[in-house]
Short mmCIF file of C-alpha atoms in Angstrom, two decimals:
data_model
loop_
_atom_site.label_atom_id
_atom_site.label_comp_id
_atom_site.label_asym_id
_atom_site.label_seq_id
_atom_site.Cartn_x
_atom_site.Cartn_y
_atom_site.Cartn_z
CA MET A 1 28.34 -99.90 23.14
CA LYS A 2 30.98 -100.28 25.85
CA ALA A 3 33.73 -99.14 23.48
CA THR A 4 31.66 -96.17 22.40
CA SER A 5 30.94 -95.24 26.03
CA PHE A 6 34.64 -95.55 26.91
CA VAL A 7 35.62 -93.22 24.05
CA ALA A 8 32.91 -90.76 25.02
CA ILE A 9 34.00 -90.76 28.67
CA THR A 10 37.66 -90.39 27.69
CA THR A 11 36.82 -87.49 25.41
CA LEU A 12 34.76 -85.85 28.14
CA LEU A 13 37.57 -86.22 30.66
CA THR A 14 40.04 -84.73 28.20
CA VAL A 15 37.77 -81.73 27.64
CA LEU A 16 37.23 -81.26 31.37
CA LEU A 17 40.95 -81.50 32.09
CA SER A 18 41.64 -79.06 29.29
CA VAL A 19 39.08 -76.58 30.61
CA SER A 20 40.37 -77.05 34.14
CA GLY A 21 43.96 -76.49 33.01
CA PHE A 22 42.94 -73.38 31.08
CA ALA A 23 41.08 -72.02 34.12
CA GLN A 24 44.09 -72.73 36.32
CA LYS A 25 46.41 -71.04 33.82
CA LYS A 26 44.06 -68.10 33.57
CA ALA A 27 43.99 -67.77 37.37
CA GLU A 28 47.79 -67.87 37.58
CA THR A 29 48.23 -65.25 34.88
CA SER A 30 47.68 -61.89 36.55
CA PRO A 31 49.32 -58.44 36.66
CA ASP A 32 51.34 -59.15 39.81
CA THR A 33 52.67 -62.49 38.49
CA SER A 34 52.97 -61.94 34.72
CA LEU A 35 54.26 -58.38 34.45
CA MET A 36 57.74 -57.05 35.12
CA ARG A 37 58.69 -53.48 35.89
CA VAL A 38 61.25 -52.08 33.47
CA ASN A 39 63.42 -49.19 34.70
CA SER A 40 65.71 -47.41 32.28
CA THR A 41 68.10 -44.46 32.30
CA LEU A 42 68.01 -42.52 29.05
CA GLN A 43 70.55 -40.03 27.76
CA SER A 44 69.87 -38.46 24.39
CA TYR A 45 72.38 -36.88 22.05
CA SER A 46 72.22 -33.17 21.26
CA PHE A 47 71.80 -32.33 17.58
CA LEU A 48 72.35 -28.59 17.95
CA ARG A 49 75.56 -29.12 19.96
CA PRO A 50 76.55 -32.51 18.53
CA TRP A 51 79.51 -33.12 20.85
CA GLU A 52 77.19 -33.09 23.89
CA LYS A 53 74.60 -35.40 25.43
CA GLY A 54 71.60 -34.35 27.49
CA ALA A 55 71.15 -35.00 31.18
CA PRO A 56 70.30 -38.60 32.17
CA THR A 57 66.56 -39.08 32.69
CA PRO A 58 64.77 -42.03 34.30
CA ARG A 59 61.83 -43.82 32.70
CA ARG A 60 59.65 -46.58 34.12
CA GLY A 61 57.23 -48.89 32.40
CA LEU A 62 55.91 -52.44 32.30
CA GLY A 63 56.70 -55.47 30.23
CA ALA A 64 54.98 -58.82 29.74
CA ILE A 65 56.82 -61.95 30.85
CA LEU A 66 57.28 -64.49 28.04
CA GLU A 67 58.60 -68.05 28.07
CA GLY A 68 62.32 -68.41 28.60
CA ASN A 69 62.68 -65.63 31.20
CA LEU A 70 62.15 -62.90 28.62
CA VAL A 71 60.30 -59.60 28.92
CA LEU A 72 58.54 -57.87 26.04
CA THR A 73 58.12 -54.10 26.15
CA THR A 74 58.20 -51.11 23.81
CA ALA A 75 61.43 -49.95 22.19
CA GLU A 76 60.47 -46.39 23.21
CA LEU A 77 61.00 -47.37 26.83
CA THR A 78 64.64 -48.25 26.07
CA VAL A 79 65.57 -45.55 23.54
CA ASN A 80 69.07 -44.06 24.02
CA SER A 81 69.38 -46.09 27.22
CA THR A 82 72.59 -46.20 29.21
CA TYR A 83 71.17 -48.64 31.76
CA ILE A 84 68.13 -50.96 31.91
CA GLU A 85 66.95 -53.11 34.78
CA LEU A 86 64.10 -55.51 35.49
CA GLU A 87 62.21 -55.21 38.78
CA HIS A 88 59.90 -57.83 40.26
CA PRO A 89 56.51 -56.11 40.76
CA THR A 90 55.88 -57.43 44.28
CA THR A 91 59.24 -58.29 45.87
CA GLY A 92 61.07 -55.31 44.39
CA GLN A 93 64.06 -57.48 43.45
CA LYS A 94 66.10 -55.83 40.67
CA VAL A 95 68.55 -57.14 38.11
CA PRO A 96 70.38 -55.45 35.21
CA ALA A 97 68.87 -56.28 31.84
CA LYS A 98 70.24 -56.79 28.37
CA ILE A 99 68.51 -56.26 25.04
CA ILE A 100 67.92 -59.46 23.07
CA GLY A 101 66.24 -57.69 20.16
CA ARG A 102 64.87 -54.24 19.40
CA ASP A 103 63.06 -52.61 16.47
CA TYR A 104 62.20 -48.91 16.70
CA GLU A 105 59.97 -49.07 13.63
CA ALA A 106 57.84 -51.77 15.27
CA ASN A 107 58.38 -50.14 18.70
CA LEU A 108 59.23 -53.47 20.32
CA ALA A 109 62.08 -54.61 22.54
CA LEU A 110 62.81 -58.04 24.02
CA LEU A 111 64.78 -58.02 27.28
CA ALA A 112 66.47 -60.65 29.43
CA PRO A 113 68.36 -60.55 32.76
CA ALA A 114 72.05 -59.83 32.27
CA SER A 115 72.92 -62.55 34.76
CA ASP A 116 70.58 -63.64 37.59
CA ASN A 117 67.24 -65.24 36.60
CA SER A 118 65.92 -65.36 40.16
CA VAL A 119 63.94 -62.17 39.53
CA PHE A 120 61.47 -64.46 37.70
CA ASP A 121 60.82 -66.63 40.78
CA GLY A 122 57.07 -66.93 41.34
CA THR A 123 56.18 -65.43 37.96
CA VAL A 124 54.08 -66.95 35.18
CA ALA A 125 54.85 -66.51 31.48
CA VAL A 126 51.96 -65.37 29.32
CA PRO A 127 50.87 -66.74 25.94
CA ILE A 128 50.25 -64.40 23.02
CA ASN A 129 46.61 -64.13 21.94
CA ASP A 130 45.98 -62.97 18.35
CA SER A 131 42.21 -63.56 18.34
CA VAL A 132 40.98 -60.01 19.03
CA LYS A 133 38.02 -58.74 17.01
CA GLY A 134 36.08 -55.50 16.93
CA GLY A 135 33.47 -55.08 19.67
CA GLU A 136 35.30 -57.30 22.15
CA THR A 137 36.39 -56.25 25.63
CA ILE A 138 40.05 -56.56 26.57
CA GLU A 139 42.03 -55.52 29.67
CA ALA A 140 44.89 -53.09 30.21
CA TRP A 141 47.05 -54.35 33.09
CA GLN A 142 48.85 -52.06 35.52
CA ILE A 143 50.77 -52.32 38.79
CA GLU A 144 50.22 -50.11 41.82
CA ASP A 145 53.16 -48.79 43.87
CA ASN A 146 52.44 -51.43 46.51
CA GLY A 147 52.66 -54.25 43.93
CA ASP A 148 48.93 -54.88 43.58
CA GLY A 149 47.68 -55.60 40.08
CA VAL A 150 45.02 -53.48 38.38
CA LYS A 151 42.89 -54.46 35.38
CA THR A 152 40.94 -51.92 33.33
CA GLU A 153 38.48 -53.01 30.65
CA VAL A 154 38.55 -51.29 27.26
CA GLU A 155 36.46 -51.95 24.17
CA VAL A 156 38.02 -52.71 20.80
CA LEU A 157 36.52 -50.33 18.24
CA ARG A 158 38.40 -51.20 15.07
CA ALA A 159 41.69 -52.19 13.48
CA SER A 160 43.53 -49.71 11.30
CA VAL A 161 46.98 -48.87 10.01
CA GLY A 162 48.64 -46.05 11.91
CA ARG A 163 51.89 -44.38 12.94
CA TYR A 164 54.14 -45.95 15.54
CA PHE A 165 57.06 -44.46 17.50
CA VAL A 166 59.00 -43.61 14.32
CA ASP A 167 57.17 -41.06 12.17
CA ARG A 168 57.44 -42.94 8.90
CA SER A 169 56.67 -46.35 10.37
CA ILE A 170 53.09 -47.38 9.56
CA LEU A 171 51.81 -50.66 10.99
CA LEU A 172 48.62 -52.31 12.22
CA THR A 173 46.96 -50.88 15.37
CA TYR A 174 43.83 -51.56 17.40
CA GLU A 175 41.78 -48.54 18.41
CA VAL A 176 40.16 -49.08 21.82
CA LYS A 177 37.94 -46.98 24.07
CA GLY A 178 38.00 -46.85 27.85
CA SER A 179 39.18 -44.71 30.75
CA LEU A 180 42.71 -45.45 31.95
CA GLN A 181 43.95 -43.97 35.21
CA ALA A 182 47.53 -42.75 35.60
CA ARG A 183 49.37 -45.14 37.87
CA ALA A 184 52.95 -46.09 38.57
CA ASN A 185 54.77 -47.53 35.55
CA SER A 186 52.03 -46.36 33.19
CA PHE A 187 54.46 -45.42 30.38
CA THR A 188 54.02 -48.86 28.78
CA LEU A 189 50.95 -51.00 29.45
CA PRO A 190 50.47 -54.60 28.27
CA VAL A 191 46.91 -55.45 27.19
CA PHE A 192 45.30 -58.86 27.68
CA LYS A 193 42.37 -61.08 26.73
CA ASP A 194 41.65 -64.33 28.58
CA GLY A 195 45.08 -64.19 30.21
CA GLY A 196 46.89 -63.91 26.87
CA LEU A 197 48.86 -60.89 25.66
CA VAL A 198 47.01 -59.12 22.84
CA GLY A 199 49.20 -56.04 22.55
CA LEU A 200 50.99 -53.08 24.12
CA LEU A 201 49.56 -49.60 24.65
CA LEU A 202 51.07 -47.06 22.22
CA SER A 203 49.15 -43.91 23.13
CA TYR A 204 46.21 -42.65 25.17
CA ASP A 205 43.92 -39.68 24.53
CA SER A 206 42.44 -38.74 27.91
CA LYS A 207 39.92 -36.35 26.35
CA GLU A 208 38.46 -38.89 23.93
CA GLN A 209 39.33 -41.85 26.19
CA THR A 210 40.72 -43.73 23.22
CA SER A 211 43.98 -45.65 22.93
CA ALA A 212 46.10 -47.15 20.18
CA ILE A 213 47.29 -50.70 20.79
CA LEU A 214 50.28 -52.38 19.15
CA PRO A 215 48.67 -55.76 18.34
CA ALA A 216 49.76 -59.37 18.74
CA THR A 217 49.99 -59.69 14.94
CA VAL A 218 53.00 -57.35 14.94
CA ILE A 219 54.43 -58.90 18.13
CA ASN A 220 54.33 -62.42 16.64
CA LYS A 221 56.09 -61.24 13.50
CA PHE A 222 58.79 -59.50 15.53
CA LEU A 223 59.41 -62.58 17.72
CA ALA A 224 59.43 -64.98 14.75
CA ASP A 225 61.99 -62.80 12.99
CA LEU A 226 64.21 -62.78 16.09
CA ASP A 227 63.97 -66.52 16.52
CA ASP A 228 66.41 -67.47 13.76
CA GLY A 229 69.11 -65.13 15.07
CA ASN A 230 69.15 -63.03 11.91
CA TYR A 231 66.71 -60.18 12.41
CA ALA A 232 65.61 -58.64 9.10
CA GLY A 233 62.93 -56.20 10.27
CA PHE A 234 59.76 -55.03 8.55
CA PRO A 235 59.95 -54.47 4.77
CA ASN A 236 59.10 -51.24 2.97
CA ILE A 237 58.35 -50.59 -0.69
CA GLY A 238 59.54 -46.99 -1.07
CA ILE A 239 56.55 -45.34 -2.74
CA SER A 240 54.28 -42.40 -2.03
CA TYR A 241 50.76 -42.31 -3.45
CA SER A 242 47.57 -40.28 -3.80
CA GLN A 243 43.97 -41.40 -3.61
CA MET A 244 42.11 -41.70 -6.91
CA LEU A 245 38.82 -40.04 -5.97
CA ASP A 246 39.11 -37.26 -8.56
CA GLY A 247 37.52 -38.00 -11.93
CA GLN A 248 40.04 -35.87 -13.83
CA LEU A 249 42.94 -37.81 -12.33
CA ARG A 250 41.33 -41.08 -13.36
CA LYS A 251 40.85 -39.74 -16.87
CA PHE A 252 44.46 -38.56 -16.99
CA THR A 253 45.80 -41.98 -15.99
CA GLY A 254 43.56 -43.89 -18.39
CA VAL A 255 42.05 -46.07 -15.65
CA LYS A 256 38.51 -47.03 -16.60
CA GLU A 257 37.66 -49.49 -13.84
CA ASP A 258 37.05 -48.66 -10.19
CA GLY A 259 39.78 -48.59 -7.57
CA GLY A 260 43.51 -48.03 -7.57
CA VAL A 261 45.85 -45.40 -6.15
CA PHE A 262 48.15 -43.04 -8.06
CA ILE A 263 51.87 -43.52 -7.38
CA ARG A 264 53.43 -40.07 -6.99
CA SER A 265 56.97 -41.33 -6.53
CA ALA A 266 58.90 -44.58 -6.40
CA ARG A 267 62.39 -44.44 -4.91
CA LYS A 268 64.82 -46.06 -7.31
CA ASP A 269 66.58 -47.77 -4.40
CA GLY A 270 63.28 -48.98 -2.85
CA SER A 271 61.71 -52.40 -3.29
CA ALA A 272 59.09 -51.19 -5.78
CA GLY A 273 61.46 -48.90 -7.71
CA LYS A 274 64.07 -51.63 -8.14
CA ALA A 275 61.40 -53.94 -9.52
CA GLY A 276 60.27 -51.41 -12.14
CA VAL A 277 57.31 -49.64 -10.50
CA GLU A 278 57.31 -46.02 -11.72
CA ALA A 279 55.85 -42.67 -10.72
CA GLY A 280 52.59 -42.24 -12.62
CA ASP A 281 51.59 -45.91 -12.33
CA VAL A 282 48.22 -46.73 -10.81
CA LEU A 283 48.45 -49.54 -8.27
CA MET A 284 45.34 -51.71 -8.64
CA ALA A 285 46.13 -54.83 -6.59
CA ILE A 286 48.80 -56.61 -4.57
CA ASN A 287 48.89 -60.41 -4.58
CA GLY A 288 45.33 -60.49 -5.89
CA HIS A 289 43.97 -58.12 -3.23
CA ALA A 290 42.08 -55.35 -5.03
CA ILE A 291 42.92 -51.84 -3.77
CA ASP A 292 40.15 -49.26 -3.73
CA SER A 293 40.50 -45.56 -4.60
CA ARG A 294 41.27 -44.69 -0.96
CA GLY A 295 44.12 -47.19 -0.71
CA ASN A 296 42.22 -49.86 1.25
CA TYR A 297 41.69 -53.55 0.62
CA GLN A 298 39.28 -56.04 2.19
CA HIS A 299 40.98 -58.00 4.95
CA GLU A 300 39.21 -61.20 5.99
CA LYS A 301 39.53 -60.40 9.69
CA PHE A 302 39.86 -56.61 9.98
CA GLY A 303 37.63 -55.45 7.13
CA LYS A 304 38.78 -52.47 5.08
CA ILE A 305 42.38 -51.62 5.87
CA ASN A 306 45.25 -49.81 4.14
CA PHE A 307 47.18 -51.88 1.59
CA SER A 308 50.47 -51.24 3.42
CA HIS A 309 49.43 -54.03 5.80
CA ILE A 310 49.90 -56.55 2.97
CA VAL A 311 53.54 -55.50 2.75
CA ARG A 312 54.49 -54.74 6.34
CA GLY A 313 52.00 -56.84 8.29
CA GLU A 314 51.71 -60.05 6.30
CA ALA A 315 54.86 -60.33 4.16
CA LYS A 316 58.50 -60.41 5.25
CA VAL A 317 61.84 -59.29 3.90
CA GLY A 318 62.78 -61.50 0.94
CA ASP A 319 59.19 -62.28 -0.09
CA THR A 320 58.05 -61.46 -3.62
CA LEU A 321 54.66 -59.82 -4.12
CA LYS A 322 52.77 -59.37 -7.39
CA PHE A 323 51.86 -55.73 -8.07
CA ASP A 324 49.13 -55.15 -10.67
CA VAL A 325 49.44 -51.65 -12.12
CA VAL A 326 48.03 -49.58 -14.96
CA ARG A 327 50.66 -47.60 -16.90
CA ASP A 328 49.59 -45.29 -19.73
CA GLY A 329 46.25 -47.09 -19.84
CA GLU A 330 47.84 -50.56 -20.11
CA LYS A 331 47.75 -53.28 -17.44
CA LYS A 332 51.03 -54.69 -16.16
CA SER A 333 52.07 -57.18 -13.48
CA ILE A 334 55.36 -56.56 -11.66
CA ASP A 335 57.04 -58.93 -9.22
CA VAL A 336 58.40 -56.92 -6.30
CA LYS A 337 60.97 -58.51 -3.99
CA LEU A 338 60.67 -56.93 -0.56
CA ALA A 339 63.63 -55.41 1.24
CA ARG A 340 64.15 -53.17 4.24
CA LYS A 341 66.01 -49.90 3.97
CA LEU A 342 67.93 -49.14 7.16
CA PRO A 343 67.79 -45.58 8.54
CA GLY A 344 71.49 -45.05 7.83
CA ASP A 345 70.96 -45.95 4.16
CA TYR A 346 68.86 -42.84 3.52
CA LEU A 347 70.44 -39.60 2.33
CA ILE A 348 68.85 -37.96 5.38
CA ASP A 349 68.46 -40.31 8.34
CA PRO A 350 64.76 -40.45 9.33
CA TYR A 351 65.66 -41.33 12.93
CA MET A 352 68.81 -41.75 15.02
CA TYR A 353 68.62 -43.68 18.28
CA ASP A 354 71.50 -45.06 20.34
CA ARG A 355 74.00 -43.17 18.16
CA GLY A 356 75.07 -39.57 17.97
CA PRO A 357 75.07 -37.17 15.01
CA LYS A 358 78.14 -37.26 12.78
CA TYR A 359 80.06 -33.99 12.76
CA VAL A 360 83.39 -32.27 12.15
CA ILE A 361 84.59 -29.11 13.96
CA PHE A 362 87.40 -27.21 12.25
CA GLY A 363 88.64 -23.96 13.71
CA GLY A 364 85.15 -23.19 15.06
CA LEU A 365 83.18 -24.17 11.95
CA ILE A 366 80.69 -26.92 12.87
CA PHE A 367 79.68 -29.27 10.05
CA GLN A 368 77.10 -32.08 10.33
CA GLU A 369 75.33 -34.66 8.24
CA LEU A 370 71.71 -33.59 7.90
CA THR A 371 69.19 -35.77 9.75
CA LEU A 372 65.52 -35.46 10.52
CA PRO A 373 66.28 -35.36 14.28
CA TYR A 374 68.41 -32.28 13.65
CA LEU A 375 65.49 -30.54 11.93
CA LYS A 376 63.15 -31.57 14.76
CA SER A 377 65.55 -29.98 17.24
CA TRP A 378 64.09 -26.68 16.09
CA GLY A 379 60.82 -27.50 17.88
CA GLY A 380 57.29 -28.53 17.05
CA LYS A 381 57.12 -26.17 14.08
CA TRP A 382 60.50 -27.22 12.71
CA ASN A 383 59.23 -27.31 9.13
CA THR A 384 58.85 -23.52 9.25
CA GLN A 385 61.49 -22.63 11.85
CA ALA A 386 64.47 -24.75 10.73
CA PRO A 387 66.65 -23.40 7.87
CA PHE A 388 64.48 -23.39 4.75
CA LYS A 389 67.04 -25.01 2.43
CA LEU A 390 67.54 -27.89 4.83
CA VAL A 391 63.79 -28.44 5.20
CA HIS A 392 63.44 -28.38 1.41
CA ALA A 393 66.30 -30.87 1.01
CA ASN A 394 64.59 -33.22 3.46
CA SER A 395 61.35 -33.14 1.45
CA SER A 396 63.09 -33.34 -1.97
CA PRO A 397 66.27 -35.44 -1.65
CA LYS A 398 66.29 -36.80 -5.21
CA LYS A 399 68.47 -33.99 -6.59
CA TYR A 400 71.25 -34.75 -4.12
CA GLU A 401 70.94 -38.52 -4.57
CA ASP A 402 71.32 -38.06 -8.32
CA GLU A 403 74.54 -36.14 -7.62
CA GLY A 404 75.94 -39.27 -5.99
CA ARG A 405 75.87 -38.00 -2.43
CA THR A 406 75.42 -40.61 0.27
CA LYS A 407 74.80 -37.95 2.95
CA LEU A 408 74.12 -34.22 2.96
CA VAL A 409 76.84 -32.28 4.81
CA PHE A 410 76.02 -28.73 5.93
CA LEU A 411 77.46 -25.94 8.09
CA SER A 412 75.27 -26.00 11.19
CA ASN A 413 76.88 -23.31 13.34
CA VAL A 414 79.99 -21.19 13.82
CA LEU A 415 81.86 -20.67 17.08
CA LYS A 416 83.47 -17.24 17.47
CA THR A 417 87.20 -17.82 17.11
CA PRO A 418 90.12 -16.00 15.40
CA ALA A 419 89.77 -18.47 12.50
CA THR A 420 86.09 -17.65 11.85
CA LEU A 421 86.07 -13.85 11.99
CA GLY A 422 83.33 -12.56 9.68
CA TYR A 423 81.60 -15.93 9.48
CA GLU A 424 79.87 -15.88 12.88
CA ASN A 425 76.34 -15.54 11.48
CA LEU A 426 76.58 -18.34 8.92
CA GLY A 427 74.61 -21.56 9.32
CA GLY A 428 72.16 -23.87 7.62
CA VAL A 429 74.07 -23.90 4.31
CA ILE A 430 74.78 -27.07 2.33
CA LEU A 431 78.42 -27.89 1.62
CA THR A 432 79.52 -28.86 -1.91
CA GLU A 433 83.34 -28.83 -2.11
CA VAL A 434 86.47 -28.31 -0.04
CA ASN A 435 89.67 -27.49 -1.92
CA GLY A 436 88.05 -28.60 -5.18
CA LYS A 437 86.98 -32.02 -3.83
CA GLU A 438 83.31 -33.03 -3.74
CA ILE A 439 81.93 -33.69 -0.26
CA LYS A 440 79.51 -36.62 -0.41
CA ASN A 441 79.58 -37.45 3.31
CA ILE A 442 81.24 -36.38 6.55
CA ASN A 443 84.21 -38.72 6.01
CA ASP A 444 85.06 -36.87 2.79
CA LEU A 445 85.11 -33.61 4.77
CA SER A 446 87.40 -35.01 7.46
CA LYS A 447 89.88 -36.20 4.81
CA ALA A 448 89.74 -32.84 3.00
CA PHE A 449 90.67 -30.90 6.15
CA ALA A 450 93.41 -33.40 7.01
CA ALA A 451 95.18 -32.82 3.68
CA ALA A 452 97.54 -29.84 3.36
CA PRO A 453 95.78 -27.12 1.35
CA GLU A 454 97.34 -24.91 -1.30
CA LYS A 455 99.20 -21.99 0.33
CA GLY A 456 97.84 -23.09 3.72
CA ILE A 457 94.30 -21.85 3.01
CA HIS A 458 91.19 -24.07 2.77
CA ARG A 459 88.62 -23.09 0.14
CA ILE A 460 85.12 -24.11 1.31
CA GLU A 461 82.25 -23.95 -1.19
CA PHE A 462 78.51 -24.03 -0.49
CA GLU A 463 75.40 -24.57 -2.56
CA GLY A 464 74.14 -21.02 -1.97
CA TYR A 465 75.20 -17.84 -0.21
CA PRO A 466 77.98 -17.17 0.76
CA LYS A 467 79.13 -19.59 -1.95
CA VAL A 468 82.81 -19.56 -0.89
CA ILE A 469 84.68 -18.93 2.36
CA PHE A 470 88.37 -19.30 3.21
CA VAL A 471 89.97 -20.47 6.48
CA ASP A 472 93.61 -20.66 7.47
CA ASP A 473 94.78 -24.23 8.06
CA ASN A 474 97.42 -23.47 10.70
CA VAL A 475 95.25 -21.05 12.72
CA SER A 476 92.28 -23.47 12.58
CA LYS A 477 94.36 -26.34 13.90
CA GLN A 478 95.62 -24.20 16.79
CA ILE A 479 92.01 -23.29 17.58
CA ASN A 480 91.14 -27.00 17.54
CA LEU A 481 93.67 -27.62 20.32
CA GLN A 482 92.15 -24.80 22.38
CA LEU A 483 88.62 -26.14 21.86
CA ILE A 484 89.71 -29.49 23.30
CA GLN A 485 91.16 -27.73 26.35
CA TYR A 486 87.92 -25.80 26.90
CA GLY A 487 85.54 -28.76 26.98
CA ILE A 488 84.88 -30.02 23.44
CA THR A 489 86.46 -33.41 23.97
CA GLU A 490 85.86 -34.70 20.43
CA LEU A 491 86.39 -32.57 17.34
CA GLU A 492 84.69 -35.11 15.10
CA ARG A 493 82.40 -38.11 15.16
CA LEU A 494 82.55 -40.12 11.95
CA LYS A 495 80.73 -43.31 13.00
#
């Protein structure tokens, strides 16, 4: 009896101490002690005038303090940054910051002081809480100008898979509802439950009073990947698909059972394409998770959610997943080893941050490698306002990839010079050859112009009209010297 009583008392004391410690930790963790202001100066590159950069612009946000004097914030807050600093929310002490890790696809950045750690004096690191469920109430934390902390309750409606900062990056999000007031540093807001970080605010719709939250599931994966010093990023499989709700499509594919999605395309250099997944296959399951006709599977915690979460949210680069497909009415299982394709590995870069567009200027002719940011420079309706052939190439790159091109070089603009008389209105045309040599990237073009042409005249060929133009080598090089004197400091950027 005495032994039993002693064990019971000891257990009770342990529980009480644990509860007391948790309550103390919860009390210490608050906006004014566990958040850090992040101030950055951003300077974006120009894609219409590729030798220039835009004016520096300031941006302020918040980050959550993690163990080891680290601050977690969104990558969007640091994009194209020339300077980043951490600022204590109450004392105002500031220190330059350095980036420990950053992933634009996951929209996450991990920062640390460049030198002095005293900015963390009096602060409390927060744990990461991945226990959020639908219907729960969580808190968005903010800091007033005077340093006071503000907590705003929001309700978790559901988990889904949605777009992040990068257009083509699809990852898990929480949809929450609640009114958030605009305050200082409201660009990035950490979100908490029971004193633990559950995510970062991605967007806010003031009309609907709904927000998208980057969840702890993604944060944990990002931090674990950084931990070994060899960041691999989030894998992708390189397919596009259609829902299988149409009876005629199901009949055409020979799929008799319910579920599955129709694979419209599988990039040959993507994870799925390399493994043997083909356009026309019907994807029925991944790793035993059945996929319905809308592309969802049943997640044990989140309910119905898009199958991309199996790949990007649960697996990692180097993992092998089993894809069950139906091809020509026959069932097949394909082992797909996951990889990540870097933005620079695409024919047309889907995003370009912290680096400028590659270009060559020769005698007033401005050539660039085509990127999605260039197309978006034409405004919100770029898909109808940018040059049609370039927009079409972006949506259908396979033809150019099959030609062996690593990048798509085009004439973007023409400066009025003695070397370009008659060509002033040209632009938006895809380059094929210079002096009989194929141009597969901007480096090929630079080498072609550097070589002495036949009879001192460069022959430049395009995919369409005007098909061929000619420029004088000597005159163009003299113009290049004048362009440098008049403010274009770099005639080419090849890296």
